Short mmCIF file of C-alpha atoms in Angstrom, two decimals:
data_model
loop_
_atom_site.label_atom_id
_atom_site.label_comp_id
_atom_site.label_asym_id
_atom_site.label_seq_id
_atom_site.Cartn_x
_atom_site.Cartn_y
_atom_site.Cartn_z
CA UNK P 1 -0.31 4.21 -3.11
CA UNK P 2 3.45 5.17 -3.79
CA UNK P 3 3.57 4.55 -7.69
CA UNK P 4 5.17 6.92 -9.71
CA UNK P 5 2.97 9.55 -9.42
CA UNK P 6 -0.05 9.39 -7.18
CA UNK P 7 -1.77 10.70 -4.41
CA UNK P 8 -3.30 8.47 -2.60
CA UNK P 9 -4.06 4.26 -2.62
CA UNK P 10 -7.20 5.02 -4.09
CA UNK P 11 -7.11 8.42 -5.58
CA UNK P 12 -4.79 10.36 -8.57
CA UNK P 13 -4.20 14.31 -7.87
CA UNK P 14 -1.32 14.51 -10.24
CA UNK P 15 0.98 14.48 -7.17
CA UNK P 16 3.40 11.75 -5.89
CA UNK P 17 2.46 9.93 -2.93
CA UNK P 18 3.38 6.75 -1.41
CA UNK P 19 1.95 4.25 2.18
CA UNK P 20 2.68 4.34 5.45
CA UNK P 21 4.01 1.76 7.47
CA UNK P 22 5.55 1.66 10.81
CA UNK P 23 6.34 -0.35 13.55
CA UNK P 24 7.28 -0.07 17.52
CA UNK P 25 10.21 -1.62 18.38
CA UNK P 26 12.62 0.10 16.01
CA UNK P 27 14.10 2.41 18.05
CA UNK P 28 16.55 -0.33 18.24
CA UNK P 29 18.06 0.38 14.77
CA UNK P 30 18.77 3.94 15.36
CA UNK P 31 20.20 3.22 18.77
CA UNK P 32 22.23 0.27 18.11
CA UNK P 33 23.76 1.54 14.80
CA UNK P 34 23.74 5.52 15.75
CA UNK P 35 23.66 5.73 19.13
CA UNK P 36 20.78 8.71 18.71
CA UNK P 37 17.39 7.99 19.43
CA UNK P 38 14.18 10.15 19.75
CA UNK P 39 12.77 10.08 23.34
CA UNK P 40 9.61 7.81 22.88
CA UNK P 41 6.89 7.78 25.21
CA UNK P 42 4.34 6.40 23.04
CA UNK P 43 0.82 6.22 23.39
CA UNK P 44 0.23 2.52 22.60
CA UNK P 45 -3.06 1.25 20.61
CA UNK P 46 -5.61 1.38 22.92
CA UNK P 47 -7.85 -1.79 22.13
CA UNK P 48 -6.62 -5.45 21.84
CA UNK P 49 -8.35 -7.88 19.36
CA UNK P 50 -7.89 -11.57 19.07
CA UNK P 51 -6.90 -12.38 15.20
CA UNK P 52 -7.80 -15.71 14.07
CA UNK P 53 -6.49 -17.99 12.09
CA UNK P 54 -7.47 -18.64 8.52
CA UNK P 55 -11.05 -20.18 8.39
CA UNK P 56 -13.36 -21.25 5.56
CA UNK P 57 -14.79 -18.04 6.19
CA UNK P 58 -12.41 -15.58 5.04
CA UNK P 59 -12.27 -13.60 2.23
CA UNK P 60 -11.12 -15.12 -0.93
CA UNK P 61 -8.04 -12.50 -1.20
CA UNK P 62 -7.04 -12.97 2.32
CA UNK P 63 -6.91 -17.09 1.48
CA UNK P 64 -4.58 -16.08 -1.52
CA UNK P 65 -2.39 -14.04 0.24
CA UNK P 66 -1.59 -16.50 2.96
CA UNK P 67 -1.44 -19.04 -0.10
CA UNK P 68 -4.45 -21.22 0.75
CA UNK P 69 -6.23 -23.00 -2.61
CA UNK P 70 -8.81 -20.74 -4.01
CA UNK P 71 -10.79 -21.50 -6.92
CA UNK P 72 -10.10 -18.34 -8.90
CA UNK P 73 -7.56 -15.32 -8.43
CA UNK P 74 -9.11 -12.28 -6.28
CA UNK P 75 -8.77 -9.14 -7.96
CA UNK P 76 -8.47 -5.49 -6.99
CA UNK P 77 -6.72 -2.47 -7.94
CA UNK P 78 -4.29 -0.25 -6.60
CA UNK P 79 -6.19 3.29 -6.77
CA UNK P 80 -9.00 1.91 -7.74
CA UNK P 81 -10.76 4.73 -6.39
CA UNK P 82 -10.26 8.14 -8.00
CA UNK P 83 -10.66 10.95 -10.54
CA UNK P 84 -11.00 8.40 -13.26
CA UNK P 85 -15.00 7.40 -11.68
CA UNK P 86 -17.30 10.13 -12.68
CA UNK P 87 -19.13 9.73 -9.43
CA UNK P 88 -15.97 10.45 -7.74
CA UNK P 89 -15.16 13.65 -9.58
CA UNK P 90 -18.66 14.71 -9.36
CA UNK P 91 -18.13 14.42 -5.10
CA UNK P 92 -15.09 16.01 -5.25
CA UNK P 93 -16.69 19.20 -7.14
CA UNK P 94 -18.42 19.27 -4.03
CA UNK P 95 -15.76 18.81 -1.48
CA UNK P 96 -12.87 20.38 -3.55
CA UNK P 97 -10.56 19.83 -0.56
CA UNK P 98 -8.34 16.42 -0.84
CA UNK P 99 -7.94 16.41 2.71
CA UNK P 100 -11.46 17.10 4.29
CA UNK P 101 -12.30 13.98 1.82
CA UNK P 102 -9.67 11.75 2.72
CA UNK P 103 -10.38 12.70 6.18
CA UNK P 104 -13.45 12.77 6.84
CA UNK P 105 -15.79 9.38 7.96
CA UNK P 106 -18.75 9.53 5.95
CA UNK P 107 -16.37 10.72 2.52
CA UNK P 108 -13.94 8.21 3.37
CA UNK P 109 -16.27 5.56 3.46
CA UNK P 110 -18.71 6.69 0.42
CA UNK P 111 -15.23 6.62 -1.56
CA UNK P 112 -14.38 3.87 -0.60
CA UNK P 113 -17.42 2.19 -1.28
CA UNK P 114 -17.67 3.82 -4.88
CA UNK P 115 -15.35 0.65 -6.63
CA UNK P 116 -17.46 -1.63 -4.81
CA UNK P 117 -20.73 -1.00 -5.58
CA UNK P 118 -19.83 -0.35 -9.17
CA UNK P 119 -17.66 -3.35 -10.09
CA UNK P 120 -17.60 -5.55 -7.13
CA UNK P 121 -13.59 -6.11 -6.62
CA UNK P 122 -12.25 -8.84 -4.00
CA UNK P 123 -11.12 -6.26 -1.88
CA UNK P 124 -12.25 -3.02 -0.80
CA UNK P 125 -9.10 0.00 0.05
CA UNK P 126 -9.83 2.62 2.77
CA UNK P 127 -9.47 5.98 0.99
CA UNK P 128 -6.97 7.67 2.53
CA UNK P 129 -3.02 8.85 2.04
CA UNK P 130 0.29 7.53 3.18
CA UNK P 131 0.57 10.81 4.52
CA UNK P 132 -2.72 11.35 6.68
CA UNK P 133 -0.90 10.01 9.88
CA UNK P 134 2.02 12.83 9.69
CA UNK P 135 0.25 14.93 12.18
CA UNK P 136 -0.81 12.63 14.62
CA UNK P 137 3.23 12.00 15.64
CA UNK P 138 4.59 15.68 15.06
CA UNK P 139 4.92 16.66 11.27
CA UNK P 140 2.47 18.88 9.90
CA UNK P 141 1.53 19.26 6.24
CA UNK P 142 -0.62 20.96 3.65
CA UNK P 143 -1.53 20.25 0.11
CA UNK P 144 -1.41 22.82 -2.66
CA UNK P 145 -2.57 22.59 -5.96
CA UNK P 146 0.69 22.80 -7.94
CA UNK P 147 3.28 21.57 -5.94
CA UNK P 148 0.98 18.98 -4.21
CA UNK P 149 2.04 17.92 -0.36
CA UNK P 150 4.34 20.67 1.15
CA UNK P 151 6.11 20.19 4.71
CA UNK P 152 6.63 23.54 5.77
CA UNK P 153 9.60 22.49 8.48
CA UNK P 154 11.73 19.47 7.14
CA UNK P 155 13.47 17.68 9.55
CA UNK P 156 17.02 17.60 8.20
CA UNK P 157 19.13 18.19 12.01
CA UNK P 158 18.97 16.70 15.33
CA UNK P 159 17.05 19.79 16.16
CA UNK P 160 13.79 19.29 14.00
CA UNK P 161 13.98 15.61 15.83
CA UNK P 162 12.53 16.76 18.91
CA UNK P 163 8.90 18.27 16.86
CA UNK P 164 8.32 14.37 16.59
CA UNK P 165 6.19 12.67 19.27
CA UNK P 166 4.71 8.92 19.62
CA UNK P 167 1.63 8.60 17.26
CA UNK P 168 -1.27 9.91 18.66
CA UNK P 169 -4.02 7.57 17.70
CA UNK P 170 -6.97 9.50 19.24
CA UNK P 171 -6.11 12.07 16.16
CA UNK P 172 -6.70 9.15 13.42
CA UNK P 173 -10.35 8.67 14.79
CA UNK P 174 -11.59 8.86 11.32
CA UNK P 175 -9.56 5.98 10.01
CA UNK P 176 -10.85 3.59 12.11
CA UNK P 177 -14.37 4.60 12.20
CA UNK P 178 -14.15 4.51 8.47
CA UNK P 179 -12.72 0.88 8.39
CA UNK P 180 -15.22 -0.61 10.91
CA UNK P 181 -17.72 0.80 8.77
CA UNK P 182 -16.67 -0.66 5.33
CA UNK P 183 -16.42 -3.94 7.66
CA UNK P 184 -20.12 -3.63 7.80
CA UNK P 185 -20.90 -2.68 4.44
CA UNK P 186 -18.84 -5.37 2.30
CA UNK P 187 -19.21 -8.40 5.39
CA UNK P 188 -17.52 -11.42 4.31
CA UNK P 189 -18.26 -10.35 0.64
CA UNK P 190 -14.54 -9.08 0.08
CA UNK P 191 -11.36 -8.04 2.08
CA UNK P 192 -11.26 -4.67 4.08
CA UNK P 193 -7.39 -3.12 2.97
CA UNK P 194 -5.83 -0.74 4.68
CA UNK P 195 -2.20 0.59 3.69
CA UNK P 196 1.00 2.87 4.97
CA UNK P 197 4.31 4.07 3.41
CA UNK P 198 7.43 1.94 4.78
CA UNK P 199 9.59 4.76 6.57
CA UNK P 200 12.04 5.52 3.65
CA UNK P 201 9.68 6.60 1.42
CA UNK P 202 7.59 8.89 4.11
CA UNK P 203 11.22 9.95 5.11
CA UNK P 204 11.85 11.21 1.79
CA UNK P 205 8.58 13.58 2.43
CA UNK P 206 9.88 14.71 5.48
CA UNK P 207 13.57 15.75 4.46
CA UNK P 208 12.68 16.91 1.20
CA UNK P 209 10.02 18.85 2.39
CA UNK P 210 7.41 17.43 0.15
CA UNK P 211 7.52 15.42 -3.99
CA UNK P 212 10.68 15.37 -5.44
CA UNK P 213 11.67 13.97 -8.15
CA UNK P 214 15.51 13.33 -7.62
CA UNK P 215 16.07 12.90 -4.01
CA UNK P 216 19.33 14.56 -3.61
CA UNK P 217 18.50 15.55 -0.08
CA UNK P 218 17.83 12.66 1.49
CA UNK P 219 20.27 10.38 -0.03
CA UNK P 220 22.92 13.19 0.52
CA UNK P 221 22.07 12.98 3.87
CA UNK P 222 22.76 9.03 4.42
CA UNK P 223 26.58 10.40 4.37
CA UNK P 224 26.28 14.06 5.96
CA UNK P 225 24.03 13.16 8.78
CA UNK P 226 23.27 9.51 8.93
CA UNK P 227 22.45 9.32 12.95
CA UNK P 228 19.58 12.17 12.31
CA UNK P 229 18.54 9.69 9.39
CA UNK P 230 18.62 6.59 10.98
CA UNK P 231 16.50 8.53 14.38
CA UNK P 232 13.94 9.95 11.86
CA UNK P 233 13.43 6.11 9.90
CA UNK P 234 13.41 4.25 13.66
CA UNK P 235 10.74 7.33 14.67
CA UNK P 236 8.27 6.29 11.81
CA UNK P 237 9.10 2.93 12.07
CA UNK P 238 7.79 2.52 15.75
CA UNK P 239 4.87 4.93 14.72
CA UNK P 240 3.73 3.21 11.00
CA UNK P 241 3.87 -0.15 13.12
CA UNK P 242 0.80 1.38 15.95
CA UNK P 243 -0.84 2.25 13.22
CA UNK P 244 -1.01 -1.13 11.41
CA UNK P 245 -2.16 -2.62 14.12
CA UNK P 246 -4.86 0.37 14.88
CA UNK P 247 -6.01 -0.40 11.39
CA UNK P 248 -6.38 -3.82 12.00
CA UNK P 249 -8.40 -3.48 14.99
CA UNK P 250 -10.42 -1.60 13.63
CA UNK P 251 -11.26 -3.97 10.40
CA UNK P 252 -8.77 -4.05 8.13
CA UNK P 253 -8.21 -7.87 7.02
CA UNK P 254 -4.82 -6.99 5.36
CA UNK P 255 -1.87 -4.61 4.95
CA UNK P 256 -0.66 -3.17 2.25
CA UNK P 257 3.46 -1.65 2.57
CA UNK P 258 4.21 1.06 -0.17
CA UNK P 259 7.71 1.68 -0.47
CA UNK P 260 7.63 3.69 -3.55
CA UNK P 261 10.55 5.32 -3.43
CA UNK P 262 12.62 2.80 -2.38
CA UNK P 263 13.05 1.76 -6.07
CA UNK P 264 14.90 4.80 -6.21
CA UNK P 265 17.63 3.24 -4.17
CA UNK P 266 20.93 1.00 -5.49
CA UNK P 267 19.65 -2.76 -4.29
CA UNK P 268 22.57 -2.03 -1.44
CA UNK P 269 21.21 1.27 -0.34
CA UNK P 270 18.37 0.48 0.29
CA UNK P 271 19.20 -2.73 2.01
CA UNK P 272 20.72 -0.50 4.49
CA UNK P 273 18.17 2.54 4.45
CA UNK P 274 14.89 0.53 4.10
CA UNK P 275 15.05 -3.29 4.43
CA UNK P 276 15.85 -3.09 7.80
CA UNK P 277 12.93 -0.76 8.80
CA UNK P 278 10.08 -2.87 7.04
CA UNK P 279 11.90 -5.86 9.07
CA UNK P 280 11.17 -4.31 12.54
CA UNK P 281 7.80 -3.59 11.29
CA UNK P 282 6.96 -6.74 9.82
CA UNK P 283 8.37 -8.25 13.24
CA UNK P 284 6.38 -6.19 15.41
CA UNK P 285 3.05 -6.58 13.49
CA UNK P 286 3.50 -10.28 13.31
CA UNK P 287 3.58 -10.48 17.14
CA UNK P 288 0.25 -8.51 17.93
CA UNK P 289 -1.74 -9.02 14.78
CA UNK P 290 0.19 -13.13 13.71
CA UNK P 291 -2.74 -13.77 11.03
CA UNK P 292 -2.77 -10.51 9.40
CA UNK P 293 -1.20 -10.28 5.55
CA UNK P 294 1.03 -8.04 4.74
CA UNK P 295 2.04 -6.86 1.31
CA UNK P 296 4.99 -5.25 0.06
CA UNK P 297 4.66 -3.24 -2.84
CA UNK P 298 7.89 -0.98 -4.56
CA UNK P 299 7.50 0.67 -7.86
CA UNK P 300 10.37 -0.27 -9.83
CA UNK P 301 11.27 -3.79 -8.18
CA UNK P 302 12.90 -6.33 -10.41
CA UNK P 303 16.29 -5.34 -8.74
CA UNK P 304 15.45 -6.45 -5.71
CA UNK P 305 12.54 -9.12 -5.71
CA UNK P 306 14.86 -11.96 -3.29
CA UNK P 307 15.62 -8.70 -1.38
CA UNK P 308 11.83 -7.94 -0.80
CA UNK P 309 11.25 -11.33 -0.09
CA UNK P 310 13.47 -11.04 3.12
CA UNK P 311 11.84 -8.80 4.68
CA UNK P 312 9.52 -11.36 5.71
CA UNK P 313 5.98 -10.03 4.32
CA UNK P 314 3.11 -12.81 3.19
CA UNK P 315 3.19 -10.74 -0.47
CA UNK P 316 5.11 -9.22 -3.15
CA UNK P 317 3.69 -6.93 -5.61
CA UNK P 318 5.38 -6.58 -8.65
CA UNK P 319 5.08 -4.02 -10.90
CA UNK P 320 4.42 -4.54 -14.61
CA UNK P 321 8.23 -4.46 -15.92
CA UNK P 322 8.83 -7.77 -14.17
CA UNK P 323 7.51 -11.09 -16.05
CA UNK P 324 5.24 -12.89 -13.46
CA UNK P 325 6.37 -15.93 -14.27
CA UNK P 326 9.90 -14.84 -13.72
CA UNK P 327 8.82 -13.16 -10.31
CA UNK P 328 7.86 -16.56 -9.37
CA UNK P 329 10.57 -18.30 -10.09
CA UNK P 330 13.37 -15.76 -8.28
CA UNK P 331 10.95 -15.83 -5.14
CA UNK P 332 9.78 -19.27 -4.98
CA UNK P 333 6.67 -20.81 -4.34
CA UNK P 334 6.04 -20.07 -0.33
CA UNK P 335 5.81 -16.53 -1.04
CA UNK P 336 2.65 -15.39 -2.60
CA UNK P 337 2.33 -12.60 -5.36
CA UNK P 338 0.58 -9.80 -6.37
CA UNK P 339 -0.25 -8.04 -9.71
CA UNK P 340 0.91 -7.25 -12.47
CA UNK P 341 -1.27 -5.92 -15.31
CA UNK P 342 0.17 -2.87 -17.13
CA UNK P 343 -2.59 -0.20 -16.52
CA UNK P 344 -2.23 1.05 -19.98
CA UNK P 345 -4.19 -2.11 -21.20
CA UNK P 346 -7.37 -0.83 -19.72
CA UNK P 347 -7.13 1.68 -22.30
CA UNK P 348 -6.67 -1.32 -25.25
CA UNK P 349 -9.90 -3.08 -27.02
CA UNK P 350 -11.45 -5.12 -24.17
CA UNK P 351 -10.51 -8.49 -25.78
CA UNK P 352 -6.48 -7.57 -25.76
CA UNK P 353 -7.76 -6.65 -21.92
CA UNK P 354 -9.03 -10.19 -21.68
CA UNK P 355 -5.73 -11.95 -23.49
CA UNK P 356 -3.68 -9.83 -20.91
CA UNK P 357 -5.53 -10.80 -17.95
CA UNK P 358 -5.51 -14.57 -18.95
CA UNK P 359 -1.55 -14.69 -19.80
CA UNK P 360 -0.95 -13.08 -16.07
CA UNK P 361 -3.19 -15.44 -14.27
CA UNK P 362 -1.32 -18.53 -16.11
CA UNK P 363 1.97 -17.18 -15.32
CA UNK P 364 1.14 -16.53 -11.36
CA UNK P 365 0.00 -20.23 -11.25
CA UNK P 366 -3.14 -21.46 -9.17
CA UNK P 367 -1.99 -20.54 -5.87
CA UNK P 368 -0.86 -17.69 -3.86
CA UNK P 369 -1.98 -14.97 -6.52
CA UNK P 370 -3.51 -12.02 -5.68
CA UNK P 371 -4.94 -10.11 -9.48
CA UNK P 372 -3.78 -6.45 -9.46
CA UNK P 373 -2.26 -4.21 -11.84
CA UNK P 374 1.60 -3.55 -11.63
CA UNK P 375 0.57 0.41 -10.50
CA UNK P 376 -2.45 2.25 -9.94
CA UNK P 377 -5.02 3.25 -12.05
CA UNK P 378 -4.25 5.79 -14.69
CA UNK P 379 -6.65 9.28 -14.65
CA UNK P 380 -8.85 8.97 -17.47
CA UNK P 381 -8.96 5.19 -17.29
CA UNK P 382 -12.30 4.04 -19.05
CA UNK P 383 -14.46 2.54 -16.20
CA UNK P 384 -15.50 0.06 -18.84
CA UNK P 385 -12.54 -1.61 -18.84
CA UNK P 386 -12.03 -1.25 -15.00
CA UNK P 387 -15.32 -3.24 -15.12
CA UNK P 388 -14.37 -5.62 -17.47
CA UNK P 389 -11.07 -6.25 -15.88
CA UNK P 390 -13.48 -7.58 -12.79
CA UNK P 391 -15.73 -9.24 -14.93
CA UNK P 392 -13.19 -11.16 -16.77
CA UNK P 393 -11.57 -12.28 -13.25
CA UNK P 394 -14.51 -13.36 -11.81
CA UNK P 395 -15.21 -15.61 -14.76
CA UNK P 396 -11.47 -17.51 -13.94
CA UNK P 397 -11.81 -20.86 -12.97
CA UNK P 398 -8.42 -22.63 -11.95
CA UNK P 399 -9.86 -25.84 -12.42
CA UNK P 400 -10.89 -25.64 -15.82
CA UNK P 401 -8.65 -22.10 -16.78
CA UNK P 402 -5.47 -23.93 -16.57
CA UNK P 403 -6.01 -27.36 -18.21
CA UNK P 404 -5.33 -25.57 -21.07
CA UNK P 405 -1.97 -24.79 -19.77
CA UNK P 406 0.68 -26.77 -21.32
CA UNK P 407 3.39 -28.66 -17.86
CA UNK P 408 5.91 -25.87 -18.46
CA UNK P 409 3.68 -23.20 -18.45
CA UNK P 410 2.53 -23.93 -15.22
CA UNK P 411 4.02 -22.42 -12.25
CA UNK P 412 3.09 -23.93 -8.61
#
């Protein structure tokens, strides 16, 4: 999910992790502005779909995200799968190996399923990792227990450029049997999510060589070697964008962008390193896949909310440093919203839970609010509270919720 530290959208191995996203028509940046580019020959997605438009039929959080009325906010939770479930940690005794569960069909989808059938959220995640598509376009990885995801070859010269290839969707098999699946399983109960890392934070993997926690290397190398930058971000831009649109044929309803380590950037920075990428993506999504929300999500935002905002995505997340109602009010009302409960209240007395819960849902206002927290959920998290946090959402009613709501509380 690309918070501070986690593994995966829907698990916590005590590792930093972030999404993927990418895009294909951003070998344009790295030419234009570097004149070096990374011979594509790309293997295209090979199914088309139609996507409609929005209906009466689809899910509640889809409806929010493209900001059409709903009676209630739709609630989910980033990680919302993971260590803190016993049923989870009692499967992964089993299968001790991250990746044969996060890629594999029938663990992926029994994973993902295990929020569902417990609490009943408004959307259901794909359990996977921003990572899981490295391989499929050229970069290898592994996972050990300490140090977490290790690239044994960063790419760091023009040389390691040429190990990359076009994504290889016939090597992803897994995701998409997995989300056509939980299609089935949840039907127009809730919304199918599927999620990748914007290309500066799986860059950061890549030339770093795995976690890090100051990213010398990679910022260093904006100055030293900007053209092998700029190659390796337009790369995973064109890739991260197939694979959007591969998850969305296969089922996924909406998008979800982690760019968790673009917080780590000065506002201009990464308006240089990172906007530009999740532009070309957003742009290239929009024209195969029109109907299909996309959220943005950075750990550490309230810099550069109006930033975010340009990039042209249907949602912001925010995370739970930034006052809702003040989110709202820098990005203005066409935009919708996501979040922002602090996790740590799911480990308060349920009624401060319920206070919190309320105060965020007045502050969002009635439309265009998606209920999250502002980062994933925390190991150890009571599932209690995890269930009461649904519990108390479903129970929302805008209609009668907010007429307690004094004029200037109310955000619209």
């Amino acid at each position: 999910m690309g918070l501070s530290a986690p593994a995966s959208v829907n698990s916590s191995l005590g590792w930093k992790s972030s999404s993927l996203f990418v895009r294909s028509g951003a070998t344009s940046i790295s030419t234009a502005l570097t004149g070096f580019s990374v011979p594509s020959k790309r293997k295209c997605p090979h199914r088309k779909v139609s996507v409609t438009c929005s209906s009466s039929s689809d899910p509640l959080l889809v409806k929010a995200a493209r900001g059409d009325p709903v009676s209630r906010p739709p609630a989910w939770m980033m990680r919302q799968a993971g260590r803190y479930m016993a049923v989870y940690r009692k499967l992964a005794e089993k299968y001790p190996s991250f990746r044969e569960r996060s890629e594999t069909t029938d663990l992926i989808v029994e994973i993902s399923l295990q929020p569902w059938e417990a609490f009943r959220p408004d959307g259901v995640i794909i359990f996977s990792d921003i990572l899981t598509p490295l391989p499929a376009f050229g970069v290898p990885f592994d996972i050990e227990d300490v140090r977490g995801p290790v690239i044994q070859s960063p790419i760091v010269s023009e040389e390691g450029l040429k190990t990359l290839h076009p994504i290889d969707l016939d090597k992803l098999q897994f995701v998409g049997e997995s989300l056509k699946i939980l299609r089935r399983e949840v039907g127009g109960h809730a919304a199918v999510l599927g999620f990748v890392g914007a290309p500066w934070t799986i860059a950061t993997y890549i030339v770093e060589g795995g976690s890090t926690s100051t990213y010398t290397k990679i910022k260093s190398m904006c100055h030293t070697s900007p053209h092998v930058l700029r190659a390796l971000l337009s790369h995973l831009t064109q890739a991260i964008s197939d694979y959007i649109v591969f998850q969305v044929e296969a089922g996924a309803h909406c998008i979800q962008i982690f760019d968790s380590w673009g917080g780590q950037l000065p506002p201009a920075m990464w308006d240089s390193w990172s906007k530009p990428y999740i532009q070309e993506i957003v742009t290239s999504v929009r024209k195969r896949c029109p109907k299909t929300p996309l959220v943005l999500y950075i750990n550490g935002n309230g810099g550069i909310l109006e930033r975010m905002k340009g990039t042209g995505v249907d949602v912001i997340g925010l995370d739970w440093t930034v006052d809702i109602a003040d989110g709202r009010k820098r990005l203005g009302s066409e935009i919708s919203v996501q979040g922002n409960v602090d996790p740590a209240y799911l480990f308060s007395p349920l009624p401060s839970l319920t206070e919190e819960i309320q105060r965020v849902v007045r502050s969002a206002g009635p439309r265009g609010h998606i209920l999250n927290l502002g980062h994933g959920v925390l190991v150890r998290t009571p599932e209690e509270a995890v269930k009461h946090f649904f519990e108390v959402a479903r129970s929302l009613n805008y209609d009668t919720f907010l007429e307690t709501q004094t004029p200037r509380e109310l955000v619209v």
